[in-house]
Short mmCIF file of C-alpha atoms in Angstrom, two decimals:
data_model
loop_
_atom_site.label_atom_id
_atom_site.label_comp_id
_atom_site.label_asym_id
_atom_site.label_seq_id
_atom_site.Cartn_x
_atom_site.Cartn_y
_atom_site.Cartn_z
CA UNK I 54 113.67 122.10 218.37
CA UNK I 55 115.21 119.24 216.39
CA UNK I 56 117.92 121.53 215.02
CA UNK I 57 118.52 122.88 218.52
CA UNK I 58 118.97 119.37 219.94
CA UNK I 59 121.24 118.39 217.04
CA UNK I 60 123.36 121.47 217.73
CA UNK I 61 123.59 120.58 221.42
CA UNK I 62 124.55 117.00 220.57
CA UNK I 63 127.27 118.21 218.23
CA UNK I 64 128.61 120.52 220.95
CA UNK I 65 128.64 117.64 223.44
CA UNK I 66 130.44 115.40 220.93
CA UNK I 67 133.03 118.12 220.43
CA UNK I 68 133.50 118.46 224.19
CA UNK I 69 133.82 114.68 224.62
CA UNK I 70 136.41 114.50 221.84
CA UNK I 71 138.36 117.35 223.40
CA UNK I 72 138.27 115.73 226.85
CA UNK I 73 139.37 112.39 225.40
CA UNK I 74 142.33 114.11 223.80
CA UNK I 75 143.23 115.66 227.16
CA UNK I 76 143.00 112.24 228.84
CA UNK I 77 145.23 110.67 226.18
CA UNK I 78 147.77 113.46 226.58
CA UNK I 79 147.70 113.07 230.36
CA UNK I 80 148.27 109.31 230.08
CA UNK I 81 151.17 109.90 227.71
CA UNK I 82 152.77 112.43 230.04
CA UNK I 83 152.22 110.13 233.03
CA UNK I 84 153.90 107.26 231.17
CA UNK I 85 156.90 109.42 230.29
CA UNK I 86 157.18 110.69 233.86
CA UNK I 87 157.01 107.19 235.36
CA UNK I 88 159.74 106.02 232.96
CA UNK I 89 161.92 108.96 233.96
CA UNK I 90 161.34 108.30 237.67
CA UNK I 91 162.24 104.63 237.27
CA UNK I 92 165.49 105.55 235.54
CA UNK I 93 166.40 108.26 238.03
CA UNK I 94 165.29 106.26 241.02
CA UNK I 95 167.37 103.25 240.04
CA UNK I 96 170.38 105.44 239.37
CA UNK I 97 169.87 107.14 242.73
CA UNK I 98 169.80 110.65 241.20
CA UNK I 99 167.63 113.46 242.43
CA UNK I 100 164.49 113.99 240.42
CA UNK I 101 163.17 117.50 240.14
CA UNK I 102 159.65 117.47 238.76
CA UNK I 103 157.05 120.22 238.66
CA UNK I 104 154.03 120.28 240.96
CA UNK I 105 151.82 119.64 237.95
CA UNK I 106 153.64 116.39 237.18
CA UNK I 107 153.63 115.29 240.82
CA UNK I 108 149.84 115.52 240.83
CA UNK I 109 149.64 112.55 238.48
CA UNK I 110 150.49 110.28 241.41
CA UNK I 111 147.57 109.39 243.62
CA UNK I 112 149.88 107.97 246.32
CA UNK I 113 150.38 110.42 249.18
CA UNK I 114 153.27 110.38 251.62
CA UNK I 115 151.47 109.75 254.91
CA UNK I 116 152.25 107.92 258.17
CA UNK I 117 149.66 105.30 257.21
CA UNK I 118 151.60 104.58 254.00
CA UNK I 119 154.73 103.92 256.06
CA UNK I 120 152.79 101.79 258.56
CA UNK I 121 151.47 99.69 255.68
CA UNK I 122 155.00 99.31 254.27
CA UNK I 123 156.31 98.27 257.71
CA UNK I 124 153.57 95.63 257.99
CA UNK I 125 154.48 94.38 254.51
CA UNK I 126 158.16 94.20 255.50
CA UNK I 127 157.37 92.05 258.52
CA UNK I 128 155.16 89.81 256.41
CA UNK I 129 158.02 89.44 253.92
CA UNK I 130 160.39 88.44 256.74
CA UNK I 131 157.85 85.87 257.92
CA UNK I 132 157.37 84.51 254.39
CA UNK I 133 161.09 84.22 253.64
CA UNK I 134 161.71 82.40 256.93
CA UNK I 135 159.66 79.48 255.57
CA UNK I 136 161.93 78.50 252.65
CA UNK I 137 164.97 79.26 254.81
CA UNK I 138 163.82 76.86 257.53
CA UNK I 139 162.80 74.28 254.92
CA UNK I 140 166.27 74.45 253.35
CA UNK I 141 167.81 73.94 256.80
CA UNK I 142 165.61 70.89 257.40
CA UNK I 143 166.47 69.44 254.00
CA UNK I 144 170.18 69.95 254.70
CA UNK I 145 169.89 68.08 258.00
CA UNK I 146 170.37 71.05 260.32
CA UNK I 147 169.59 70.79 264.04
CA UNK I 148 167.01 73.58 264.22
CA UNK I 149 167.05 73.69 268.03
CA UNK I 150 170.81 74.24 268.01
CA UNK I 151 170.51 76.80 265.20
CA UNK I 152 167.87 78.78 267.10
CA UNK I 153 170.01 78.72 270.24
CA UNK I 154 173.05 79.91 268.25
CA UNK I 155 171.10 82.93 266.96
CA UNK I 156 170.11 84.04 270.45
CA UNK I 157 171.19 81.85 273.40
CA UNK I 158 169.21 81.27 276.58
CA UNK I 159 165.82 82.27 275.23
CA UNK I 160 163.01 80.44 277.02
CA UNK I 161 160.41 79.41 274.44
CA UNK I 162 156.97 78.65 275.80
CA UNK I 163 156.36 76.30 272.86
CA UNK I 164 158.83 74.63 270.51
CA UNK I 165 157.01 76.10 267.52
CA UNK I 166 157.94 79.57 268.80
CA UNK I 167 161.58 78.95 267.84
CA UNK I 168 160.65 80.09 264.35
CA UNK I 169 160.87 83.64 265.72
CA UNK I 170 164.61 83.16 266.22
CA UNK I 171 165.00 82.71 262.47
CA UNK I 172 162.77 85.70 261.76
CA UNK I 173 164.95 87.71 264.15
CA UNK I 174 168.09 86.49 262.32
CA UNK I 175 166.67 87.65 258.96
CA UNK I 176 165.62 90.98 260.43
CA UNK I 177 169.00 91.70 262.07
CA UNK I 178 170.80 91.36 258.76
CA UNK I 179 168.24 93.00 256.50
CA UNK I 180 167.89 96.07 258.75
CA UNK I 181 171.63 96.46 259.32
CA UNK I 182 172.50 100.02 258.23
CA UNK I 183 168.84 101.10 258.00
CA UNK I 184 169.61 104.20 260.09
CA UNK I 185 172.09 105.35 257.43
CA UNK I 186 170.96 107.33 254.39
CA UNK I 187 173.14 105.14 252.16
CA UNK I 188 171.82 101.93 253.81
CA UNK I 189 175.50 100.86 253.94
CA UNK I 190 175.76 100.84 250.13
CA UNK I 191 179.26 102.16 249.46
CA UNK I 192 178.52 103.55 246.00
CA UNK I 193 175.40 105.42 247.12
CA UNK I 194 175.28 109.19 246.80
CA UNK I 195 175.95 110.96 250.09
CA UNK I 196 173.01 113.39 249.96
CA UNK I 197 169.64 112.79 248.35
CA UNK I 198 166.52 114.93 248.74
CA UNK I 199 163.34 113.72 250.43
CA UNK I 200 161.53 113.99 247.10
CA UNK I 201 164.12 111.84 245.34
CA UNK I 202 163.74 109.09 247.97
CA UNK I 203 159.98 109.13 247.42
CA UNK I 204 160.47 108.98 243.65
CA UNK I 205 162.68 105.93 244.12
CA UNK I 206 159.92 104.34 246.20
CA UNK I 207 157.38 105.04 243.46
CA UNK I 208 159.71 103.77 240.74
CA UNK I 209 160.24 100.34 242.31
CA UNK I 210 156.97 99.86 244.21
CA UNK I 211 154.81 98.30 241.48
CA UNK I 212 157.58 96.43 239.66
CA UNK I 213 158.77 92.86 239.95
CA UNK I 214 162.25 93.02 241.53
CA UNK I 215 163.72 90.85 238.77
CA UNK I 216 162.37 93.28 236.16
CA UNK I 217 163.99 96.15 238.08
CA UNK I 218 167.31 94.32 238.16
CA UNK I 219 167.14 93.28 234.50
CA UNK I 220 166.94 96.97 233.56
CA UNK I 221 169.99 97.86 235.63
CA UNK I 222 171.68 94.98 237.51
CA UNK I 223 174.30 97.31 238.98
CA UNK I 224 171.87 99.96 240.22
CA UNK I 225 171.82 101.03 243.86
CA UNK I 226 168.93 98.61 244.38
CA UNK I 227 170.98 95.88 242.69
CA UNK I 228 173.96 96.58 244.95
CA UNK I 229 171.65 96.50 247.96
CA UNK I 230 170.23 93.09 247.00
CA UNK I 231 173.67 91.59 246.45
CA UNK I 232 175.13 92.91 249.70
CA UNK I 233 172.16 91.75 251.76
CA UNK I 234 172.08 88.29 250.18
CA UNK I 235 175.77 87.76 250.92
CA UNK I 236 175.21 89.00 254.49
CA UNK I 237 172.08 86.94 255.11
CA UNK I 238 173.17 83.64 253.53
CA UNK I 239 176.45 82.61 255.17
CA UNK I 240 178.91 80.65 252.96
CA UNK I 241 178.52 77.54 255.16
CA UNK I 242 174.76 77.89 254.86
CA UNK I 243 175.06 78.21 251.08
CA UNK I 244 177.27 75.15 250.83
CA UNK I 245 174.95 72.98 252.90
CA UNK I 246 171.86 74.15 251.00
CA UNK I 247 173.14 73.75 247.44
CA UNK I 248 176.25 71.61 247.71
CA UNK I 249 178.35 74.27 245.97
CA UNK I 250 179.05 78.01 245.85
CA UNK I 251 177.86 78.58 242.27
CA UNK I 252 174.96 80.87 243.19
CA UNK I 253 177.04 82.83 245.70
CA UNK I 254 179.86 83.29 243.20
CA UNK I 255 177.35 84.44 240.58
CA UNK I 256 175.96 87.05 242.97
CA UNK I 257 179.46 88.17 243.96
CA UNK I 258 180.34 88.64 240.29
CA UNK I 259 177.43 91.07 239.89
CA UNK I 260 174.65 88.74 238.77
CA UNK I 261 171.14 88.11 240.02
CA UNK I 262 170.20 84.42 239.57
CA UNK I 263 166.67 83.40 238.68
CA UNK I 264 166.59 80.50 241.12
CA UNK I 265 163.45 80.09 243.28
CA UNK I 266 165.41 80.74 246.48
CA UNK I 267 166.97 83.97 245.19
CA UNK I 268 163.64 85.17 243.81
CA UNK I 269 162.06 84.57 247.23
CA UNK I 270 164.90 86.61 248.72
CA UNK I 271 164.31 89.45 246.24
CA UNK I 272 160.72 89.86 247.46
CA UNK I 273 162.09 90.30 250.97
CA UNK I 274 164.84 92.69 249.81
CA UNK I 275 162.38 94.83 247.86
CA UNK I 276 160.08 95.27 250.88
CA UNK I 277 162.96 96.40 253.14
CA UNK I 278 164.36 98.68 250.43
CA UNK I 279 160.97 100.35 249.93
CA UNK I 280 160.61 100.87 253.68
CA UNK I 281 164.01 102.60 253.79
CA UNK I 282 163.12 104.82 250.80
CA UNK I 283 159.93 105.85 252.58
CA UNK I 284 161.68 106.49 255.90
CA UNK I 285 163.93 109.05 254.21
CA UNK I 286 161.05 110.59 252.25
CA UNK I 287 159.70 112.22 255.41
CA UNK I 288 160.99 115.47 256.86
CA UNK I 289 162.17 114.87 259.50
CA UNK I 290 163.04 111.32 258.49
CA UNK I 291 161.50 108.31 260.23
CA UNK I 292 163.71 107.03 263.03
CA UNK I 293 164.26 103.34 263.72
CA UNK I 294 164.68 101.97 267.25
CA UNK I 295 165.62 98.60 268.68
CA UNK I 296 164.63 96.77 271.83
CA UNK I 297 167.26 94.95 273.86
CA UNK I 298 166.91 91.42 275.12
CA UNK I 299 165.80 91.45 278.75
CA UNK I 300 163.91 94.74 278.45
CA UNK I 301 160.62 94.95 280.31
CA UNK I 302 157.66 94.69 277.97
CA UNK I 303 156.03 98.05 277.18
CA UNK I 304 152.76 98.13 275.28
CA UNK I 305 153.61 101.64 274.07
CA UNK I 306 156.80 100.70 272.25
CA UNK I 307 156.38 96.96 271.75
CA UNK I 308 153.99 94.45 270.26
CA UNK I 309 154.08 90.73 271.02
CA UNK I 310 154.45 88.57 267.90
CA UNK I 311 152.38 85.95 269.71
CA UNK I 312 148.90 87.45 269.84
CA UNK I 313 147.55 85.20 272.60
CA UNK I 314 149.69 86.81 275.30
CA UNK I 315 148.06 87.09 278.74
CA UNK I 316 149.15 90.09 280.82
CA UNK I 317 148.57 89.83 284.55
CA UNK I 318 148.69 93.32 286.07
CA UNK I 319 149.50 91.91 289.50
CA UNK I 320 152.47 89.89 288.23
CA UNK I 321 155.91 91.02 287.07
CA UNK I 322 156.00 92.36 283.52
CA UNK I 323 157.35 89.83 280.99
CA UNK I 324 160.81 90.38 279.48
CA UNK I 325 161.90 90.54 275.86
CA UNK I 326 163.54 87.33 274.68
CA UNK I 327 163.93 88.36 271.04
CA UNK I 328 163.42 91.50 269.00
CA UNK I 329 161.87 90.15 265.83
CA UNK I 330 161.53 93.52 264.08
CA UNK I 331 162.54 97.06 265.15
CA UNK I 332 160.10 99.87 265.80
CA UNK I 333 159.84 103.29 264.18
CA UNK I 334 159.15 106.87 265.21
CA UNK I 335 157.27 109.12 262.77
CA UNK I 336 157.32 112.46 264.53
CA UNK I 337 155.51 111.75 267.79
CA UNK I 338 153.81 108.60 266.47
CA UNK I 339 155.16 105.17 267.38
CA UNK I 340 155.15 102.01 265.28
CA UNK I 341 155.80 99.32 267.87
CA UNK I 342 158.76 96.97 267.71
CA UNK I 343 157.72 93.32 267.36
CA UNK I 344 159.12 91.15 270.11
CA UNK I 345 158.98 87.62 271.45
CA UNK I 346 158.46 87.51 275.22
CA UNK I 347 160.36 84.58 276.67
CA UNK I 348 158.62 84.36 280.04
CA UNK I 349 155.10 85.41 279.14
CA UNK I 350 151.87 83.50 279.62
CA UNK I 351 149.90 82.61 276.51
CA UNK I 352 146.27 81.57 276.17
CA UNK I 353 145.64 78.02 274.99
#
């Protein structure tokens, strides 16, 4: 019996050793694949991997993944609006006038709600060109497969944006960040914030500064970039839609950014004052656009 048990133990040890070797080999292959995807994703080239290799990724392309990415994008817009508004305050800007310049004649129920004008400003510029496969990046390849878009999403998803850019500052992602920064931060805004154009000139020359403000921007840029990569990973692709100012509020296609909204069925439906973030269509599913309702009633 002792010899029998010893033999069984030896067999188990052999099996464990063999399984450990398989695990080590799988980890090595996974590491090589991830490196390849990062390189190909950043260069915007199609990646053709076998089904066996694809199985190493536990992330599945599902509508819930896109919904989560859309929520993250809105949160990033909200977070970046804070340093932007703080920089405006520090530079002596009239925030009431600035909010009115972004979208005139919006009736804000509370003064604090004017922050949504700045979120809308950020969104308008960051989502400009979202409906295009190239995302308005001139050097981008005209046609890319759904799989390649998803590989680009996977390649950048878990990385710090500065690490991505340090590997390839002139990648498609790098070009996207530069173009969006220059679009979002107007030269007059840059001058009033920093007293010079040094950072802007550095970005225009192809660089990515490590200043706190630019790093905060990169978090925003990464979230919008990932959302675009995901949108084009689906077949058919996810469609983006906007809501016009003055549109009647629809709970099917819109969500109020102020959660304490009170809807009176007997009264006239409130109207959209601002579109803070667009909505999306995944097949027949709707991700609501986020809007500020200028003439709505809100609970205390």
